[in-house]
Amino acid sequence: MDYFSICLNGLCIIGQGILHIRFSGQLTGKGEKGWHIGLYLLLLGVLEWWFVLPGMAAVGGMLLVLYGMNRFALGNRRSVSWVASILAVYISQLSFGITNSVEAVLFPHWIGSPWLYLLLLLATAAAFAICAGCYMAVLKFLPLKDYGQIPLLGLLLLPGLFFFAAELYILHSAYSQLDFPISLAQSGKHAALLLLQVLGLAALLCTLYAYGCICRGFQAQAALGSLTQAVNVQKTYIAQAQMRYEQTRAFRHDIRNHLSVLSGLLNSGRPEECRAYLEKLDLTSAALSFPCQTGNPVVDILLSEKLELAKASGIVTETCLILPDPCGIDDFDLCVIFANALDNALAACQEVTGPTFIRIAGQRQGDFYMLEFVNTCLDTPQPPMGTGLSNIQTVARQYHGTMMTEKAGDRFCLSVLLNMALPPETSQKGPC
């Protein structure tokens, strides 16, 4: 191998390494750092020049190394790490496979000419351009960072592995050794392989586009469920508000009679009966108010309903929450947060045998407002984020905040930080 081939091979490894890490970081939303790229290039260098693996084994080793970077350096889940690694390596191999098909047909005529070196550099640049363009298309069709709990992600592994294995077979069988000069039949074979690889790339992009539409369908379904939940809360609020209005109107209508009774008891010198009558009035007026008053009537209604369910299940509740006025957070979004958080807390407490509790707290910190929900749960590993937490996370992002979960033994804590000063972001819909 001459010096030009060594330098070109090193350039390809460095370029692919940088593209692999940047693509994986942007696809999963974790973001790449300089030391990620440096470590990956070091591992690729060791794999290339220390172990000196044959063609297909070298690509397999690159795939395993990239999976390790995704899994342990970027901190992605197993399924996400596999999908990101397979897509990154497959697209880079496919890009170079397409240029190899062109090289096999055209470049033999330039053997012995100094222009061959320039053509090889141009072919390498074209391969990197194709690879970068495909990466951009995948990032558009399949933004894993925009989906909380990716539904049916394993469905991408089989078609991804099929495309990957087919491309490796083509590279190994057709380009591991070329005979010169190239005959007309061989030129036709390489042209057919070029068409096959372009069709494979198109099939991959179509698969990813279809999967992206499926993910957006799951998002729409979750949004519809959240909207239905909020509508039910609003209906409950209206019904209870009407009921309390009628009760308050009846109480105000009878207040003159109550005052006449109290005046008569006092004038007749019966203070004990007067005190007992006042206690009954106090109980009646207390029934007209909400058990938990946060300053927001919608949240008050929702909390009264959920806390009634908790009381019926023997769950101890504690609420320390006053929402600022004006709050800057839409009632609909507050319903999404409180309804999903309390539904999850109630479900978790009902799985526990023994004493259970739910604690709700809120605290203002400058322009931010922190909501905290703490509840009893089973002492088991924390499950993946479900639809309820995904909805809460979406609302938190709309208000330039964040959602955090923490599980310690038999206690689960959900914290939601919201920015009340900035206007909420509108959700971005995909092209599907």
Short mmCIF file of C-alpha atoms in Angstrom, two decimals:
data_model
loop_
_atom_site.label_atom_id
_atom_site.label_comp_id
_atom_site.label_asym_id
_atom_site.label_seq_id
_atom_site.Cartn_x
_atom_site.Cartn_y
_atom_site.Cartn_z
CA MET A 1 0.00 0.00 0.00
CA ASP A 2 1.50 3.34 -1.09
CA TYR A 3 1.57 6.53 0.97
CA PHE A 4 -1.36 8.02 -0.92
CA SER A 5 -3.56 5.03 -0.10
CA ILE A 6 -2.52 5.16 3.55
CA CYS A 7 -3.30 8.88 3.81
CA LEU A 8 -6.60 8.48 1.95
CA ASN A 9 -7.60 5.57 4.19
CA GLY A 10 -6.76 7.61 7.31
CA LEU A 11 -8.74 10.57 5.94
CA CYS A 12 -11.77 8.33 5.36
CA ILE A 13 -11.59 6.91 8.88
CA ILE A 14 -11.33 10.36 10.46
CA GLY A 15 -14.15 11.77 8.34
CA GLN A 16 -16.44 8.81 9.00
CA GLY A 17 -15.66 8.91 12.72
CA ILE A 18 -16.59 12.58 13.00
CA LEU A 19 -19.79 12.09 10.98
CA HIS A 20 -20.79 9.00 12.99
CA ILE A 21 -20.56 10.76 16.36
CA ARG A 22 -22.18 13.99 15.18
CA PHE A 23 -25.03 12.08 13.55
CA SER A 24 -25.60 9.88 16.62
CA GLY A 25 -25.55 12.88 18.98
CA GLN A 26 -28.00 14.93 16.89
CA LEU A 27 -30.27 11.96 16.16
CA THR A 28 -30.73 11.10 19.83
CA GLY A 29 -30.62 14.69 21.09
CA LYS A 30 -27.76 13.99 23.52
CA GLY A 31 -25.25 16.26 21.79
CA GLU A 32 -21.69 15.28 21.03
CA LYS A 33 -18.57 16.62 22.73
CA GLY A 34 -14.99 16.86 21.58
CA TRP A 35 -13.82 14.01 23.74
CA HIS A 36 -16.51 11.75 22.26
CA ILE A 37 -15.06 12.26 18.78
CA GLY A 38 -11.49 11.90 20.06
CA LEU A 39 -12.21 8.65 21.89
CA TYR A 40 -14.11 7.19 18.94
CA LEU A 41 -11.29 8.05 16.51
CA LEU A 42 -8.77 6.49 18.88
CA LEU A 43 -10.79 3.27 19.06
CA LEU A 44 -11.20 3.20 15.28
CA GLY A 45 -7.46 3.70 14.87
CA VAL A 46 -6.72 0.81 17.20
CA LEU A 47 -9.25 -1.33 15.34
CA GLU A 48 -7.80 -0.42 11.93
CA TRP A 49 -4.06 -0.52 12.51
CA TRP A 50 -3.64 -2.74 15.58
CA PHE A 51 -6.05 -5.60 15.00
CA VAL A 52 -6.00 -5.32 11.15
CA LEU A 53 -9.38 -7.05 10.68
CA PRO A 54 -10.57 -8.15 7.22
CA GLY A 55 -13.24 -6.14 5.40
CA MET A 56 -16.55 -7.36 6.82
CA ALA A 57 -15.08 -7.99 10.28
CA ALA A 58 -13.69 -4.44 10.31
CA VAL A 59 -17.12 -2.99 9.55
CA GLY A 60 -18.67 -5.18 12.26
CA GLY A 61 -16.03 -3.99 14.71
CA MET A 62 -16.78 -0.37 13.78
CA LEU A 63 -20.48 -1.03 14.43
CA LEU A 64 -19.79 -2.48 17.88
CA VAL A 65 -17.47 0.40 18.80
CA LEU A 66 -20.08 2.97 17.73
CA TYR A 67 -22.75 1.10 19.71
CA GLY A 68 -20.51 1.30 22.78
CA MET A 69 -20.11 5.05 22.26
CA ASN A 70 -23.87 5.52 21.93
CA ARG A 71 -24.65 3.31 24.91
CA PHE A 72 -22.02 4.40 27.42
CA ALA A 73 -20.59 7.75 26.27
CA LEU A 74 -23.81 9.37 25.01
CA GLY A 75 -25.99 7.47 27.52
CA ASN A 76 -28.67 6.21 25.10
CA ARG A 77 -30.92 3.22 25.66
CA ARG A 78 -30.00 -0.10 24.04
CA SER A 79 -32.60 0.04 21.27
CA VAL A 80 -31.81 3.68 20.46
CA SER A 81 -28.07 2.92 20.48
CA TRP A 82 -28.49 0.02 18.06
CA VAL A 83 -30.70 2.00 15.67
CA ALA A 84 -28.39 5.03 15.68
CA SER A 85 -25.27 2.87 15.20
CA ILE A 86 -26.72 0.74 12.39
CA LEU A 87 -28.01 3.79 10.52
CA ALA A 88 -24.73 5.69 10.92
CA VAL A 89 -22.49 2.85 9.73
CA TYR A 90 -24.87 1.64 7.02
CA ILE A 91 -25.28 5.06 5.43
CA SER A 92 -21.53 5.70 5.43
CA GLN A 93 -20.82 2.29 3.90
CA LEU A 94 -23.59 2.78 1.36
CA SER A 95 -22.25 6.21 0.37
CA PHE A 96 -18.81 4.79 -0.29
CA GLY A 97 -20.39 1.78 -2.03
CA ILE A 98 -22.16 4.09 -4.50
CA THR A 99 -18.90 5.86 -5.33
CA ASN A 100 -17.14 2.48 -5.58
CA SER A 101 -19.59 1.48 -8.32
CA VAL A 102 -18.76 4.63 -10.26
CA GLU A 103 -15.03 4.17 -9.66
CA ALA A 104 -15.15 0.56 -10.88
CA VAL A 105 -16.62 1.68 -14.21
CA LEU A 106 -14.74 4.93 -14.89
CA PHE A 107 -11.44 4.93 -13.02
CA PRO A 108 -9.70 1.95 -14.73
CA HIS A 109 -9.28 4.14 -17.79
CA TRP A 110 -7.16 6.56 -15.73
CA ILE A 111 -4.80 4.01 -14.22
CA GLY A 112 -1.22 5.24 -14.67
CA SER A 113 -2.33 8.84 -15.04
CA PRO A 114 -1.55 11.44 -12.33
CA TRP A 115 -5.17 12.58 -12.67
CA LEU A 116 -6.21 9.36 -10.92
CA TYR A 117 -5.20 10.78 -7.54
CA LEU A 118 -7.37 13.84 -8.05
CA LEU A 119 -10.28 11.66 -9.17
CA LEU A 120 -9.93 9.50 -6.05
CA LEU A 121 -10.00 12.60 -3.86
CA LEU A 122 -13.09 13.86 -5.68
CA ALA A 123 -14.78 10.47 -5.31
CA THR A 124 -14.02 10.48 -1.57
CA ALA A 125 -15.44 14.01 -1.25
CA ALA A 126 -18.54 12.90 -3.16
CA ALA A 127 -18.97 9.92 -0.80
CA PHE A 128 -18.80 12.22 2.22
CA ALA A 129 -21.29 14.61 0.58
CA ILE A 130 -23.74 11.76 -0.07
CA CYS A 131 -23.27 10.54 3.50
CA ALA A 132 -23.86 14.00 5.00
CA GLY A 133 -26.96 14.53 2.82
CA CYS A 134 -28.42 11.18 3.87
CA TYR A 135 -27.73 11.96 7.52
CA MET A 136 -29.60 15.26 7.18
CA ALA A 137 -32.55 13.45 5.58
CA VAL A 138 -32.65 10.88 8.39
CA LEU A 139 -32.51 13.63 11.02
CA LYS A 140 -35.52 15.23 9.34
CA PHE A 141 -37.52 12.01 9.03
CA LEU A 142 -36.54 10.39 12.33
CA PRO A 143 -35.78 12.86 15.14
CA LEU A 144 -35.57 10.43 18.06
CA LYS A 145 -35.02 13.32 20.48
CA ASP A 146 -38.56 14.65 19.80
CA TYR A 147 -40.26 11.49 21.07
CA GLY A 148 -40.22 10.67 24.75
CA GLN A 149 -40.83 6.93 24.84
CA ILE A 150 -40.18 5.81 21.25
CA PRO A 151 -43.02 3.45 20.25
CA LEU A 152 -42.10 0.19 18.50
CA LEU A 153 -38.50 1.25 17.92
CA GLY A 154 -37.49 -2.39 17.49
CA LEU A 155 -39.35 -2.41 14.16
CA LEU A 156 -36.49 -0.40 12.67
CA LEU A 157 -33.85 -2.93 13.64
CA LEU A 158 -34.88 -5.66 11.17
CA PRO A 159 -35.06 -3.49 8.02
CA GLY A 160 -31.92 -1.66 9.16
CA LEU A 161 -30.03 -4.91 9.62
CA PHE A 162 -31.29 -6.20 6.26
CA PHE A 163 -30.07 -3.11 4.39
CA PHE A 164 -26.81 -3.23 6.32
CA ALA A 165 -26.17 -6.92 5.59
CA ALA A 166 -27.03 -6.49 1.90
CA GLU A 167 -24.60 -3.60 1.55
CA LEU A 168 -21.82 -5.53 3.30
CA TYR A 169 -22.39 -8.45 0.95
CA ILE A 170 -22.19 -6.17 -2.09
CA LEU A 171 -18.98 -4.55 -0.86
CA HIS A 172 -17.38 -7.89 -0.01
CA SER A 173 -18.42 -9.77 -3.14
CA ALA A 174 -18.09 -7.04 -5.76
CA TYR A 175 -15.35 -4.69 -4.58
CA SER A 176 -12.98 -6.75 -2.47
CA GLN A 177 -11.00 -7.57 -5.64
CA LEU A 178 -11.35 -5.90 -9.05
CA ASP A 179 -9.98 -7.27 -12.32
CA PHE A 180 -8.49 -4.92 -14.84
CA PRO A 181 -9.27 -4.12 -17.53
CA ILE A 182 -13.04 -3.95 -16.85
CA SER A 183 -15.08 -5.76 -19.48
CA LEU A 184 -18.41 -4.54 -20.81
CA ALA A 185 -20.24 -7.23 -18.83
CA GLN A 186 -18.48 -6.17 -15.63
CA SER A 187 -19.34 -2.54 -16.32
CA GLY A 188 -22.99 -3.51 -16.64
CA LYS A 189 -22.74 -5.46 -13.38
CA HIS A 190 -21.33 -2.46 -11.52
CA ALA A 191 -23.99 -0.20 -13.06
CA ALA A 192 -26.66 -2.62 -11.79
CA LEU A 193 -25.05 -2.63 -8.33
CA LEU A 194 -25.07 1.18 -8.37
CA LEU A 195 -28.80 1.17 -9.16
CA LEU A 196 -29.41 -1.45 -6.47
CA GLN A 197 -27.61 0.61 -3.83
CA VAL A 198 -29.47 3.79 -4.79
CA LEU A 199 -32.75 1.87 -4.52
CA GLY A 200 -31.62 0.51 -1.12
CA LEU A 201 -30.96 4.06 0.06
CA ALA A 202 -34.37 5.20 -1.19
CA ALA A 203 -36.04 2.23 0.53
CA LEU A 204 -34.31 3.10 3.80
CA LEU A 205 -35.38 6.74 3.65
CA CYS A 206 -38.97 5.71 2.82
CA THR A 207 -38.97 3.31 5.77
CA LEU A 208 -37.74 6.01 8.11
CA TYR A 209 -40.28 8.48 6.76
CA ALA A 210 -43.10 5.98 7.34
CA TYR A 211 -41.85 5.29 10.85
CA GLY A 212 -41.70 9.03 11.55
CA CYS A 213 -45.35 9.29 10.50
CA ILE A 214 -46.19 6.44 12.89
CA CYS A 215 -44.43 8.27 15.72
CA ARG A 216 -46.31 11.46 14.95
CA GLY A 217 -49.50 9.41 14.98
CA PHE A 218 -48.65 8.22 18.49
CA GLN A 219 -47.99 11.83 19.47
CA ALA A 220 -51.33 12.90 18.05
CA GLN A 221 -53.05 10.08 19.91
CA ALA A 222 -51.37 11.12 23.17
CA ALA A 223 -52.32 14.75 22.53
CA LEU A 224 -55.92 13.70 21.88
CA GLY A 225 -55.97 11.73 25.13
CA SER A 226 -54.58 14.73 26.97
CA LEU A 227 -57.16 16.99 25.35
CA THR A 228 -59.96 14.60 26.27
CA GLN A 229 -58.69 14.51 29.82
CA ALA A 230 -58.64 18.29 30.03
CA VAL A 231 -62.14 18.53 28.51
CA ASN A 232 -63.45 16.10 31.12
CA VAL A 233 -61.86 18.21 33.85
CA GLN A 234 -63.48 21.33 32.41
CA LYS A 235 -66.86 19.56 32.29
CA THR A 236 -66.43 18.51 35.91
CA TYR A 237 -65.47 22.07 36.81
CA ILE A 238 -68.55 23.51 35.10
CA ALA A 239 -70.87 20.97 36.74
CA GLN A 240 -69.43 21.55 40.20
CA ALA A 241 -69.38 25.30 39.69
CA GLN A 242 -73.07 25.26 38.75
CA MET A 243 -73.88 23.06 41.74
CA ARG A 244 -71.97 25.35 44.12
CA TYR A 245 -73.60 28.40 42.56
CA GLU A 246 -77.04 26.95 43.26
CA GLN A 247 -76.04 26.04 46.80
CA THR A 248 -74.57 29.50 47.40
CA ARG A 249 -77.67 31.20 46.00
CA ALA A 250 -79.90 29.10 48.25
CA PHE A 251 -77.70 29.86 51.25
CA ARG A 252 -77.81 33.60 50.51
CA HIS A 253 -81.58 33.39 50.06
CA ASP A 254 -81.95 31.85 53.51
CA ILE A 255 -79.42 34.07 55.28
CA ARG A 256 -82.13 36.45 56.49
CA ASN A 257 -83.98 33.57 58.09
CA HIS A 258 -80.76 32.35 59.73
CA LEU A 259 -80.06 35.82 61.10
CA SER A 260 -83.63 36.03 62.45
CA VAL A 261 -83.19 32.67 64.21
CA LEU A 262 -79.87 33.76 65.74
CA SER A 263 -81.37 37.07 66.87
CA GLY A 264 -84.30 35.28 68.47
CA LEU A 265 -82.05 32.84 70.33
CA LEU A 266 -79.88 35.65 71.68
CA ASN A 267 -82.85 37.78 72.72
CA SER A 268 -84.40 34.84 74.56
CA GLY A 269 -81.17 34.20 76.49
CA ARG A 270 -80.24 30.88 74.94
CA PRO A 271 -76.54 31.32 74.00
CA GLU A 272 -75.75 27.58 73.87
CA GLU A 273 -78.43 26.94 71.25
CA CYS A 274 -77.18 30.02 69.38
CA ARG A 275 -73.61 28.61 69.40
CA ALA A 276 -74.83 25.22 68.12
CA TYR A 277 -76.76 26.95 65.35
CA LEU A 278 -73.66 28.94 64.34
CA GLU A 279 -71.64 25.71 64.13
CA LYS A 280 -74.20 24.28 61.73
CA LEU A 281 -73.97 27.44 59.62
CA ASP A 282 -70.20 27.16 59.64
CA LEU A 283 -70.38 23.57 58.35
CA THR A 284 -72.81 24.63 55.64
CA SER A 285 -70.58 27.50 54.47
CA ALA A 286 -67.50 25.25 54.56
CA ALA A 287 -69.25 22.80 52.24
CA LEU A 288 -69.56 25.59 49.68
CA SER A 289 -65.80 26.07 49.42
CA PHE A 290 -63.16 23.76 47.93
CA PRO A 291 -61.13 21.56 50.27
CA CYS A 292 -57.95 22.82 48.61
CA GLN A 293 -57.72 26.45 47.49
CA THR A 294 -54.76 27.20 45.21
CA GLY A 295 -55.95 30.48 43.75
CA ASN A 296 -56.96 28.82 40.47
CA PRO A 297 -60.57 27.53 40.33
CA VAL A 298 -59.84 24.93 37.65
CA VAL A 299 -56.99 23.42 39.67
CA ASP A 300 -59.15 23.60 42.81
CA ILE A 301 -61.86 21.52 41.13
CA LEU A 302 -59.36 19.00 39.79
CA LEU A 303 -57.62 18.66 43.15
CA SER A 304 -60.89 18.23 45.02
CA GLU A 305 -61.85 15.37 42.68
CA LYS A 306 -58.45 13.62 42.85
CA LEU A 307 -58.07 14.10 46.61
CA GLU A 308 -61.54 12.61 47.12
CA LEU A 309 -60.38 9.52 45.24
CA ALA A 310 -57.23 9.39 47.37
CA LYS A 311 -59.25 9.69 50.57
CA ALA A 312 -61.55 6.88 49.45
CA SER A 313 -58.48 4.67 48.89
CA GLY A 314 -57.05 5.47 52.34
CA ILE A 315 -54.19 7.58 50.93
CA VAL A 316 -52.91 10.38 53.15
CA THR A 317 -52.68 13.65 51.22
CA GLU A 318 -50.82 16.87 51.92
CA THR A 319 -51.10 20.01 49.81
CA CYS A 320 -48.98 23.14 50.06
CA LEU A 321 -49.71 25.03 46.89
CA ILE A 322 -50.63 28.60 46.02
CA LEU A 323 -50.52 29.52 42.34
CA PRO A 324 -49.53 33.13 41.57
CA ASP A 325 -52.08 35.49 40.06
CA PRO A 326 -51.57 36.15 37.21
CA CYS A 327 -49.95 32.79 36.67
CA GLY A 328 -48.89 33.00 33.03
CA ILE A 329 -49.73 29.30 32.56
CA ASP A 330 -52.84 28.30 30.65
CA ASP A 331 -55.55 26.42 32.58
CA PHE A 332 -55.49 23.68 29.95
CA ASP A 333 -51.75 23.07 30.52
CA LEU A 334 -52.21 23.11 34.30
CA CYS A 335 -54.90 20.44 33.89
CA VAL A 336 -52.49 18.29 31.84
CA ILE A 337 -49.80 18.51 34.54
CA PHE A 338 -51.99 17.97 37.60
CA ALA A 339 -54.28 15.34 36.07
CA ASN A 340 -51.46 13.16 34.73
CA ALA A 341 -49.27 13.57 37.82
CA LEU A 342 -52.08 12.73 40.24
CA ASP A 343 -53.40 9.85 38.12
CA ASN A 344 -49.91 8.31 38.14
CA ALA A 345 -49.57 8.93 41.88
CA LEU A 346 -52.94 7.35 42.65
CA ALA A 347 -52.14 4.30 40.51
CA ALA A 348 -48.74 3.89 42.20
CA CYS A 349 -50.20 4.17 45.71
CA GLN A 350 -52.93 1.65 44.95
CA GLU A 351 -50.26 -0.95 44.13
CA VAL A 352 -48.69 -0.60 47.59
CA THR A 353 -49.84 -2.56 50.62
CA GLY A 354 -49.48 -0.46 53.74
CA PRO A 355 -49.47 3.27 54.49
CA THR A 356 -49.43 5.51 51.44
CA PHE A 357 -49.27 9.24 50.88
CA ILE A 358 -49.34 11.89 48.17
CA ARG A 359 -47.73 15.26 48.74
CA ILE A 360 -48.23 18.24 46.40
CA ALA A 361 -46.13 21.39 46.75
CA GLY A 362 -45.47 24.50 44.72
CA GLN A 363 -42.90 27.24 45.09
CA ARG A 364 -42.11 30.35 43.10
CA GLN A 365 -38.48 31.02 42.25
CA GLY A 366 -38.22 34.35 40.43
CA ASP A 367 -39.83 33.97 37.03
CA PHE A 368 -40.02 30.20 37.48
CA TYR A 369 -42.55 28.09 39.33
CA MET A 370 -41.63 24.66 40.65
CA LEU A 371 -44.31 22.00 41.11
CA GLU A 372 -43.44 18.88 43.08
CA PHE A 373 -45.45 15.68 43.41
CA VAL A 374 -44.19 13.03 45.85
CA ASN A 375 -45.96 9.72 46.38
CA THR A 376 -45.48 6.22 47.72
CA CYS A 377 -44.63 3.51 45.17
CA LEU A 378 -43.33 -0.03 44.94
CA ASP A 379 -39.63 -0.52 45.69
CA THR A 380 -38.83 -1.64 42.15
CA PRO A 381 -36.74 -0.17 39.29
CA GLN A 382 -38.26 2.90 37.72
CA PRO A 383 -40.26 1.96 34.58
CA PRO A 384 -39.81 3.79 31.25
CA MET A 385 -41.62 7.08 30.79
CA GLY A 386 -45.22 6.56 29.76
CA THR A 387 -47.81 8.73 28.05
CA GLY A 388 -48.71 10.73 31.16
CA LEU A 389 -45.13 11.81 31.89
CA SER A 390 -44.57 12.47 28.17
CA ASN A 391 -47.53 14.87 28.19
CA ILE A 392 -46.16 16.65 31.26
CA GLN A 393 -42.72 16.88 29.64
CA THR A 394 -44.28 18.41 26.52
CA VAL A 395 -46.01 21.10 28.59
CA ALA A 396 -42.79 21.82 30.51
CA ARG A 397 -40.89 22.34 27.26
CA GLN A 398 -43.60 24.64 25.94
CA TYR A 399 -43.03 26.88 28.96
CA HIS A 400 -39.22 26.81 28.56
CA GLY A 401 -38.88 24.55 31.59
CA THR A 402 -38.07 20.96 32.34
CA MET A 403 -39.42 17.84 34.00
CA MET A 404 -37.38 15.68 36.37
CA THR A 405 -38.18 12.35 38.00
CA GLU A 406 -36.41 10.70 40.92
CA LYS A 407 -37.08 7.37 42.58
CA ALA A 408 -35.55 6.50 45.95
CA GLY A 409 -36.76 3.22 47.42
CA ASP A 410 -40.51 3.37 47.87
CA ARG A 411 -40.80 7.10 47.10
CA PHE A 412 -41.26 8.70 43.70
CA CYS A 413 -40.75 12.42 43.12
CA LEU A 414 -41.88 14.33 40.04
CA SER A 415 -40.66 17.93 39.64
CA VAL A 416 -41.94 20.29 36.95
CA LEU A 417 -40.23 23.65 36.39
CA LEU A 418 -42.17 26.24 34.37
CA ASN A 419 -41.18 29.71 33.17
CA MET A 420 -44.05 32.12 33.79
CA ALA A 421 -42.36 35.14 32.21
CA LEU A 422 -41.90 33.90 28.63
CA PRO A 423 -44.78 33.10 26.26
CA PRO A 424 -45.29 29.36 25.65
CA GLU A 425 -43.87 27.78 22.54
CA THR A 426 -46.26 26.34 19.98
CA SER A 427 -45.82 22.69 19.14
CA GLN A 428 -44.17 21.90 15.80
CA LYS A 429 -46.01 19.46 13.59
CA GLY A 430 -44.19 17.15 11.23
CA PRO A 431 -44.64 16.96 7.46
CA CYS A 432 -46.78 13.83 7.59
#
